[in-house]
Coordinates of C-alpha atoms and ligand atoms in Angstrom, one line a residue:
X1 CA -9.0 -0.9 -11.0
X2 CA -8.7 1.7 -13.9
X3 CA -11.0 3.8 -11.7
X4 CA -8.5 3.5 -8.8
X5 CA -5.6 4.5 -10.9
X6 CA -7.6 7.4 -12.4
X7 CA -8.6 8.6 -8.9
X8 CA -4.9 8.4 -7.7
X9 CA -4.0 10.6 -10.8
X10 CA -6.8 12.9 -10.2
X11 CA -6.1 13.5 -6.6
X12 CA -2.5 14.1 -7.6
X13 CA -3.5 16.5 -10.4
X14 CA -5.6 18.5 -7.8
X15 CA -2.7 18.5 -5.4
X16 CA -0.2 19.8 -8.0
X17 CA -2.5 21.8 -10.1
X18 CA 0.0 24.5 -10.6
X19 CA 2.9 22.1 -11.2
X20 CA 3.7 18.8 -12.9
X21 CA 3.0 15.7 -10.8
X22 CA 5.9 13.9 -9.3
X23 CA 6.2 10.3 -9.6
X24 CA 8.8 8.0 -7.9
X25 CA 9.8 4.9 -10.0
X26 CA 11.8 2.1 -8.3
X27 CA 13.5 -0.5 -10.4
X28 CA 14.7 -3.7 -8.7
X29 CA 17.8 -5.7 -9.4
X30 CA 16.5 -7.9 -12.3
X31 CA 15.2 -4.7 -14.0
X32 CA 18.7 -3.1 -14.2
X33 CA 20.6 -6.5 -14.4
X34 CA 22.6 -5.8 -17.7
X35 CA 23.0 -3.0 -20.3
X36 CA 19.8 -4.0 -22.1
X37 CA 17.7 -3.8 -19.0
X38 CA 19.3 -0.5 -17.9
X39 CA 18.5 1.0 -21.3
X40 CA 14.9 -0.4 -21.0
X41 CA 14.5 1.2 -17.5
X42 CA 16.0 4.4 -18.8
X43 CA 13.4 4.4 -21.7
X44 CA 10.6 3.9 -19.2
X45 CA 11.9 6.8 -17.1
X46 CA 12.2 9.1 -20.1
X47 CA 8.7 8.1 -21.4
X48 CA 7.3 9.3 -18.0
X49 CA 9.2 12.5 -18.0
X50 CA 8.0 13.1 -21.7
X51 CA 4.4 12.6 -20.6
X52 CA 5.0 15.7 -18.3
X53 CA 5.7 14.1 -15.0
X54 CA 8.7 15.1 -12.9
X55 CA 10.5 11.8 -12.2
X56 CA 12.6 10.5 -9.3
X57 CA 14.0 6.9 -10.1
X58 CA 15.3 4.8 -7.3
X59 CA 17.6 2.0 -8.4
X60 CA 18.6 -1.3 -6.9
X61 CA 22.0 -2.9 -7.5
X62 CA 22.3 -4.8 -10.6
X63 CA 21.3 -8.5 -10.6
X64 CA 23.0 -10.5 -7.9
X65 CA 25.5 -7.7 -7.1
X66 CA 24.6 -7.4 -3.4
X67 CA 24.8 -11.2 -2.9
X68 CA 28.3 -11.0 -4.6
X69 CA 29.5 -8.2 -2.4
X70 CA 28.3 -10.0 0.8
X71 CA 30.1 -13.1 -0.5
X72 CA 33.2 -11.1 -1.1
X73 CA 33.2 -9.8 2.5
X74 CA 32.9 -13.4 3.9
X75 CA 35.8 -14.4 1.7
X76 CA 37.9 -11.9 3.6
X77 CA 36.5 -12.2 7.1
X78 CA 34.2 -14.4 9.1
X79 CA 32.8 -11.4 10.9
X80 CA 32.9 -8.4 8.6
X81 CA 32.8 -5.1 10.5
X82 CA 29.2 -3.7 9.9
X83 CA 30.5 -0.2 9.1
X84 CA 32.6 -1.5 6.4
X85 CA 29.9 -3.8 5.2
X86 CA 27.8 -0.8 4.5
X87 CA 30.6 1.0 2.6
X88 CA 30.9 -2.1 0.4
X89 CA 27.2 -2.9 -0.1
X90 CA 26.2 0.7 -0.9
X91 CA 28.3 0.7 -4.0
X92 CA 26.0 -1.6 -6.0
X93 CA 23.3 0.9 -6.2
X94 CA 25.6 3.7 -7.1
X95 CA 26.8 1.7 -10.0
X96 CA 23.3 1.3 -11.4
X97 CA 22.5 4.9 -11.1
X98 CA 25.5 6.2 -12.8
X99 CA 24.9 3.9 -15.7
X100 CA 21.3 4.7 -16.0
X101 CA 22.1 8.5 -16.0
X102 CA 24.5 7.8 -19.0
X103 CA 21.7 5.9 -20.8
X104 CA 19.2 8.8 -20.2
X105 CA 21.8 11.4 -21.5
X106 CA 22.1 9.4 -24.6
X107 CA 18.3 9.7 -25.0
X108 CA 18.6 13.5 -24.9
X109 CA 17.4 14.2 -21.4
X110 CA 19.0 15.7 -18.4
X111 CA 19.6 13.3 -15.5
X112 CA 21.7 13.4 -12.4
X113 CA 22.6 10.5 -10.1
X114 CA 22.8 10.9 -6.3
X115 CA 24.0 8.6 -3.5
X116 CA 21.6 8.1 -0.7
X117 CA 23.5 10.6 1.4
X118 CA 23.5 13.2 -1.4
X119 CA 19.7 12.6 -1.7
X120 CA 19.2 13.5 1.9
X121 CA 18.3 10.0 3.3
X122 CA 19.1 10.4 6.9
X123 CA 19.1 7.2 8.9
X124 CA 19.9 6.0 12.5
X125 CA 23.3 4.5 12.8
X126 CA 22.4 0.8 13.1
X127 CA 24.7 -0.6 10.2
X128 CA 23.2 -3.1 7.8
X129 CA 19.7 -2.5 9.2
X130 CA 19.3 1.3 9.5
X131 CA 16.0 2.9 9.7
X132 CA 15.2 6.2 7.8
X133 CA 14.7 9.0 10.3
X134 CA 14.2 11.8 7.8
X135 CA 14.4 12.6 4.1
X136 CA 16.0 16.1 3.4
X137 CA 14.8 16.3 -0.1
X138 CA 16.0 19.9 -1.0
X139 CA 18.6 18.7 -3.4
X140 CA 16.2 16.4 -5.2
X141 CA 13.6 19.3 -5.4
X142 CA 16.2 21.7 -6.8
X143 CA 17.3 19.1 -9.4
X144 CA 13.6 18.5 -10.4
X145 CA 13.1 22.3 -10.6
X146 CA 16.1 22.4 -13.0
X147 CA 14.3 19.9 -15.3
X148 CA 16.5 17.1 -14.3
X149 CA 15.5 13.4 -14.0
X150 CA 16.8 12.4 -10.6
X151 CA 18.4 9.0 -10.0
X152 CA 18.8 8.0 -6.4
X153 CA 20.8 5.1 -5.2
X154 CA 18.5 2.9 -3.2
X155 CA 19.0 0.9 0.0
X156 CA 21.4 3.5 1.7
X157 CA 21.6 6.6 3.7
X158 CA 23.8 8.4 6.0
X159 CA 23.7 8.6 9.8
X160 CA 24.0 12.1 11.0
X161 CA 25.3 10.8 14.3
X162 CA 28.3 9.1 13.0
X163 CA 28.3 10.6 9.5
X164 CA 28.8 7.2 8.2
X165 CA 27.1 5.4 5.2
X166 CA 24.3 3.1 6.3
X167 CA 22.2 0.4 4.4
X168 CA 18.6 -0.3 5.1
X169 CA 18.5 -4.1 5.1
X170 CA 18.0 -6.5 2.2
X171 CA 15.3 -5.2 -0.2
X172 CA 15.7 -1.7 1.3
X173 CA 15.5 0.1 -2.1
X174 CA 11.7 -0.2 -1.8
X175 CA 11.8 1.7 1.4
X176 CA 14.1 4.4 -0.1
X177 CA 11.5 4.9 -2.9
X178 CA 8.5 5.1 -0.6
X179 CA 10.3 7.5 1.8
X180 CA 11.1 9.9 -1.2
X181 CA 7.7 9.6 -2.5
X182 CA 6.4 10.6 1.0
X183 CA 8.8 13.5 1.3
X184 CA 8.0 14.9 -2.2
X185 CA 4.3 14.3 -1.9
X186 CA 4.5 12.2 -5.0
X187 CA 1.3 11.0 -6.7
X188 CA 2.4 7.4 -6.7
X189 CA 5.4 5.2 -5.9
X190 CA 5.8 2.7 -8.7
X191 CA 7.8 -0.4 -7.9
X192 CA 9.0 -1.9 -11.0
X193 CA 10.0 -5.6 -10.8
X194 CA 10.2 -9.0 -12.7
X195 CA 6.7 -10.0 -11.8
X196 CA 3.6 -8.2 -13.0
X197 CA 2.1 -7.7 -9.6
X198 CA 1.2 -9.2 -6.1
X199 CA -0.4 -12.7 -6.7
X200 CA -2.8 -14.8 -4.6
X201 CA 0.1 -17.3 -4.3
X202 CA 3.5 -17.8 -5.7
X203 CA 2.6 -18.7 -9.4
X204 CA 5.7 -21.1 -9.4
X205 CA 3.8 -23.3 -6.8
X206 CA 0.3 -22.5 -7.9
X207 CA 0.0 -22.1 -11.7
X208 CA -3.6 -20.8 -11.5
X209 CA -2.6 -18.0 -8.9
X210 CA -3.9 -14.7 -10.0
X211 CA -2.8 -11.2 -10.0
X212 CA -4.6 -9.1 -7.4
X213 CA -5.7 -5.6 -8.7
X214 CA -5.6 -4.1 -5.3
X215 CA -4.6 -5.0 -1.8
X216 CA -4.9 -2.9 1.4
X217 CA -1.7 -1.8 3.4
X218 CA -2.8 -4.0 6.3
X219 CA -3.0 -7.1 4.0
X220 CA 0.4 -6.2 2.3
X221 CA 2.1 -5.8 5.6
X222 CA 1.0 -9.3 6.7
X223 CA 1.9 -10.8 3.3
X224 CA 5.4 -9.2 3.5
X225 CA 5.9 -10.3 7.1
X226 CA 4.7 -13.8 6.0
X227 CA 7.2 -14.2 3.3
X228 CA 5.8 -12.4 0.1
X229 CA 9.0 -11.0 -1.6
X230 CA 7.5 -8.4 -3.6
X231 CA 7.9 -5.5 -1.3
X232 CA 10.2 -5.0 1.8
X233 CA 8.1 -5.0 4.9
X234 CA 9.4 -1.7 6.2
X235 CA 8.5 0.0 2.9
X236 CA 4.8 -1.0 3.3
X237 CA 4.8 0.2 6.8
X238 CA 6.2 3.6 5.7
X239 CA 3.8 3.8 2.9
X240 CA 0.8 3.1 5.3
X241 CA 2.1 5.6 7.9
X242 CA 2.5 8.3 5.2
X243 CA -0.4 7.5 2.9
X244 CA 1.8 6.8 -0.2
X245 CA -0.1 4.8 -2.9
X246 CA 2.2 2.1 -4.2
X247 CA 1.8 0.5 -7.6
X248 CA 3.8 -2.9 -8.0
X249 CA 4.2 -3.6 -11.7
X250 CA 6.4 -5.2 -14.3
X251 CA 9.4 -3.5 -15.9
X252 CA 9.1 -5.8 -18.9
X253 CA 5.5 -5.5 -19.7
X254 CA 3.3 -2.4 -19.8
X255 CA 0.3 -3.6 -18.0
X256 CA -1.4 -2.5 -14.8
X257 CA 0.0 -4.2 -11.7
X258 CA -1.1 -4.2 -8.1
X259 CA -2.2 -1.2 -6.2
X260 CA -1.4 -1.1 -2.5
X261 CA -3.9 1.5 -0.9
X262 CA -5.6 2.3 2.4
X263 CA -8.4 -0.1 3.2
X264 CA -10.9 2.5 2.9
X265 CA -10.1 2.8 -0.8
X266 CA -10.0 -1.0 -1.5
X267 CA -13.8 -1.5 -1.0
X268 CA -15.2 -4.8 0.2
X269 CA -12.5 -7.2 0.9
X270 CA -12.5 -11.0 0.2
X271 CA -12.4 -13.3 3.2
X272 CA -9.0 -14.6 2.0
X273 CA -6.9 -12.6 -0.4
X274 CA -3.7 -14.6 -0.6
X275 CA -1.7 -17.6 0.6
X276 CA 1.9 -16.7 1.4
X277 CA 4.8 -18.9 2.4
X278 CA 8.4 -18.8 3.6
X279 CA 11.1 -21.3 4.1
X280 CA 13.7 -18.7 5.1
X281 CA 13.2 -18.9 8.8
X282 CA 14.6 -21.0 11.7
X283 CA 13.2 -22.0 15.1
X284 CA 14.8 -21.6 18.4
X285 CA 13.6 -23.6 21.4
X286 CA 14.7 -22.5 24.9
X287 CA 14.3 -25.7 26.9
X288 CA 13.6 -25.6 30.6
X289 CA 12.9 -21.9 31.1
X290 CA 12.3 -20.9 34.8
X291 CA 8.6 -20.3 35.3
X292 CA 8.8 -16.8 37.0
X293 CA 7.9 -13.3 36.1
X294 CA 10.5 -11.3 34.0
X295 CA 12.2 -14.1 32.2
X296 CA 10.5 -13.6 28.8
X297 CA 11.2 -9.9 29.2
X298 CA 14.9 -10.6 29.6
X299 CA 15.1 -13.0 26.7
X300 CA 13.1 -10.9 24.2
X301 CA 14.6 -7.7 25.6
X302 CA 18.1 -9.1 24.8
X303 CA 17.0 -10.2 21.4
X304 CA 15.6 -6.7 20.6
X305 CA 18.8 -5.2 21.8
X306 CA 20.7 -7.3 19.3
X307 CA 18.1 -6.1 16.5
X308 CA 16.7 -9.6 16.0
X309 CA 13.2 -9.7 14.7
X310 CA 11.2 -12.4 16.2
X311 CA 8.1 -13.8 14.6
X312 CA 6.0 -16.6 15.9
X313 CA 6.4 -17.1 19.7
X314 CA 4.9 -20.0 21.7
X315 CA 5.1 -20.7 25.4
X316 CA 2.6 -22.5 27.7
X317 CA 2.2 -22.6 31.5
X318 CA 4.2 -25.7 32.6
X319 CA 2.1 -28.4 34.2
X320 CA 2.9 -29.6 37.7
X321 CA 4.8 -28.0 40.6
X322 CA 8.3 -26.5 40.0
X323 CA 8.0 -27.6 36.3
X324 CA 9.9 -25.7 33.8
X325 CA 8.6 -24.1 30.5
X326 CA 9.8 -24.6 26.9
X327 CA 9.7 -21.5 24.9
X328 CA 9.9 -21.5 21.1
X329 CA 10.2 -18.7 18.7
X330 CA 11.0 -18.2 14.9
X331 CA 13.6 -15.8 13.4
X332 CA 15.1 -15.1 10.0
X333 CA 17.6 -17.7 9.2
X334 CA 20.3 -15.0 9.0
X335 CA 19.6 -14.0 12.5
X336 CA 19.7 -17.6 14.0
X337 CA 23.3 -17.4 15.2
X338 CA 22.9 -14.1 16.8
X339 CA 19.7 -15.3 18.6
X340 CA 21.6 -18.3 19.9
X341 CA 24.6 -16.2 21.1
X342 CA 22.3 -13.7 22.7
X343 CA 20.4 -16.4 24.8
X344 CA 23.7 -18.2 25.6
X345 CA 24.9 -14.8 26.9
X346 CA 21.9 -14.6 29.4
X347 CA 23.6 -17.6 31.3
X348 CA 21.4 -19.3 33.9
X349 CA 18.0 -18.6 32.1
X350 CA 17.3 -22.2 30.8
X351 CA 18.7 -25.8 30.6
X352 CA 19.5 -25.7 27.0
X353 CA 18.8 -24.3 23.5
X354 CA 17.7 -26.3 20.5
X355 CA 17.4 -25.0 17.0
X356 CA 15.8 -26.1 13.7
X357 CA 17.6 -24.4 10.9
X358 CA 15.0 -24.6 8.3
X359 CA 11.2 -24.4 9.1
X360 CA 8.3 -23.8 6.7
X361 CA 5.6 -21.4 7.1
X362 CA 2.3 -21.0 5.2
X363 CA -0.1 -18.1 6.0
X364 CA -3.4 -17.0 4.7
X365 CA -4.1 -13.4 4.7
X366 CA -7.3 -11.4 4.0
X367 CA -9.0 -8.3 5.5
X368 CA -12.4 -10.0 5.3
X369 CA -11.4 -12.6 7.8
X370 CA -12.1 -10.3 10.7
X371 CA -15.8 -10.8 10.4
X372 CA -16.0 -14.5 9.3
X373 CA -15.7 -17.4 11.8
X374 CA -14.6 -20.8 10.7
X375 CA -11.6 -19.7 8.6
X376 CA -9.0 -21.3 11.0
X377 CA -11.0 -24.5 11.1
X378 CA -10.8 -24.7 7.4
X379 CA -7.1 -24.1 7.4
X380 CA -6.4 -26.8 9.8
X381 CA -8.8 -29.2 8.0
X382 CA -6.7 -28.6 4.8
X383 CA -3.5 -29.4 6.6
X384 CA -5.1 -32.6 8.2
X385 CA -6.3 -33.8 4.8
X386 CA -2.9 -33.4 3.3
X387 CA -1.3 -35.3 6.2
X388 CA 0.7 -32.1 7.2
X389 CA 1.6 -31.8 10.9
X390 CA 1.2 -28.2 12.2
X391 CA 4.0 -27.5 14.6
X392 CA 3.2 -23.8 15.6
X393 CA 0.2 -21.6 15.0
X394 CA -0.1 -17.8 15.2
X395 CA -2.9 -15.5 14.2
X396 CA -3.7 -11.8 13.8
X397 CA -7.3 -10.5 12.9
X398 CA -6.4 -10.8 9.2
X399 CA -3.9 -13.6 9.2
X400 CA -3.4 -17.2 10.2
X401 CA 0.0 -18.7 10.0
X402 CA 1.2 -22.3 10.5
X403 CA 4.7 -23.5 11.0
X404 CA 5.0 -26.9 9.1
X405 CA 7.9 -29.1 7.7
X406 CA 9.7 -27.0 4.9
X407 CA 9.3 -29.9 2.4
X408 CA 5.5 -29.8 2.7
X409 CA 5.2 -26.1 2.0
X410 CA 4.3 -26.3 -1.7
X411 CA 1.6 -28.9 -0.9
X412 CA 0.1 -26.8 1.8
X413 CA 0.1 -23.7 -0.4
X414 CA -1.7 -25.6 -3.2
X415 CA -4.2 -27.0 -0.8
X416 CA -5.1 -23.7 0.9
X417 CA -5.2 -21.8 -2.5
X418 CA -7.7 -24.4 -3.8
X419 CA -9.7 -24.7 -0.6
X420 CA -10.3 -20.9 -0.4
X421 CA -11.1 -20.7 -4.2
X422 CA -8.4 -18.1 -4.9
X423 CA -7.6 -19.5 -8.5
X424 CA -8.2 -17.9 -11.9
X425 CA -11.8 -18.7 -12.0
X426 CA -12.5 -16.5 -8.8
X427 CA -14.9 -13.9 -9.7
X428 CA -14.3 -10.2 -10.1
X429 CA -17.7 -8.7 -9.9
X430 CA -18.1 -5.4 -11.8
X431 CA -19.3 -2.7 -9.7
X432 CA -21.2 0.5 -10.5
X433 CA -18.1 2.6 -10.5
X434 CA -16.4 0.3 -12.8
X435 CA -13.8 -0.7 -10.2
X436 CA -13.0 -4.5 -10.1
X437 CA -12.7 -6.1 -6.8
X438 CA -11.4 -9.5 -6.0
X439 CA -13.8 -11.8 -4.3
X440 CA -13.8 -15.4 -3.1
X441 CA -16.1 -17.8 -4.9
X442 CA -19.2 -18.7 -2.8
Ligands
LIG501 N1 20.4 -4.4 -3.4 C1 19.9 -4.6 -2.2 C2 19.4 -6.0 -1.9 O1 19.7 -6.8 -2.8 C3 18.6 -3.7 -1.9 C4 17.6 -3.9 -2.9 O2 17.7 -4.4 -3.9 O3 16.5 -3.3 -2.5 O4 18.9 -6.4 -1.0
MG502 MG1 13.7 -6.1 -4.0

């Protein structure tokens, strides 16, 4: 672990041997919630600067600000205009940055706050879910060159097409931070949050869950997609595509957190690294779908057009002549209404649509699963022993997910965490280089 951090530092030192190294530090909503937290974040930023690093800090909106702004919009309108929603939501992050700049000034340092647009975050024009197309980091570089600490409002950018302010989807400040780190060639992108790292399961459900010293990009991608809230999915994808090392750590305690790195640097992986869960998804079942070519393409094409992300999909060949198929898929609960509207809009495609507003999902993730048979069987045995009915199953080479009743999720998470021996007593063998790697008990 320490070895890995040192290696990141050395690589960075070699890269910027002529200059100071650049670090990007991102602070989440709870880390800037009130004046005390903002001052604490400012002190962390100043300490990094005083150690010789050039610092760009990306801040989220304070506490529940974004939720409150969303609620304010719905108090006014049932269908707030997405462009205006972005104007509204982008203010939260700006408040944090301006206040933090003031705190840094009082500590005797130079700091400048920038909106996403001023920082050169260029996105497409898909309001409330925009994707970063490019980071034009000249202004940040100039400010760093002038010995400034740069504070960038997370979660937002500007579309060059429409010249409008956009936001990047909930949790999007993580992606802002990673994108800036990539553009600047930063040594590390540190994500400061209210937990000390990425855990083998949610510690609120599994008290003996342990902090993982390192996970691979692939594992983190699966974990974020399966419901882990630590990092926005898109930020992990961006980090993987651009080789940005991420360090998730606590803004309240000065201890090493979890490194997210390329698999080649994570050494030997355990069979199962973590159990992840979610209760934030809904299921749509399209009943009586015509069994002919092109139908699935029309359904999922229309959903993609409407920017709805689909997760687990299940359909089987209907039995018997002229039989109709049932097609089920899961979506984020926020997208449920849009998904239903989209399929309704396709007219004659099916007999009816059924929805389950809240479903539960548990997943196990581990890069070592690729080469180990029997992992799925063990998952299903655990569910059987706990009398949990599995409603849908989906797999990738390094993940197994089960859709189950939402109220049985905690039971399933505990059962799987125990069955795969992921608890505190799991071993961390010392290796000759001094790097710890998590392994599963034999
Ligand atoms: N403030 C935004 C949110 O609550 C973005 C972020 O925090 O990353 O989703
Ligand atoms: Mg967040």
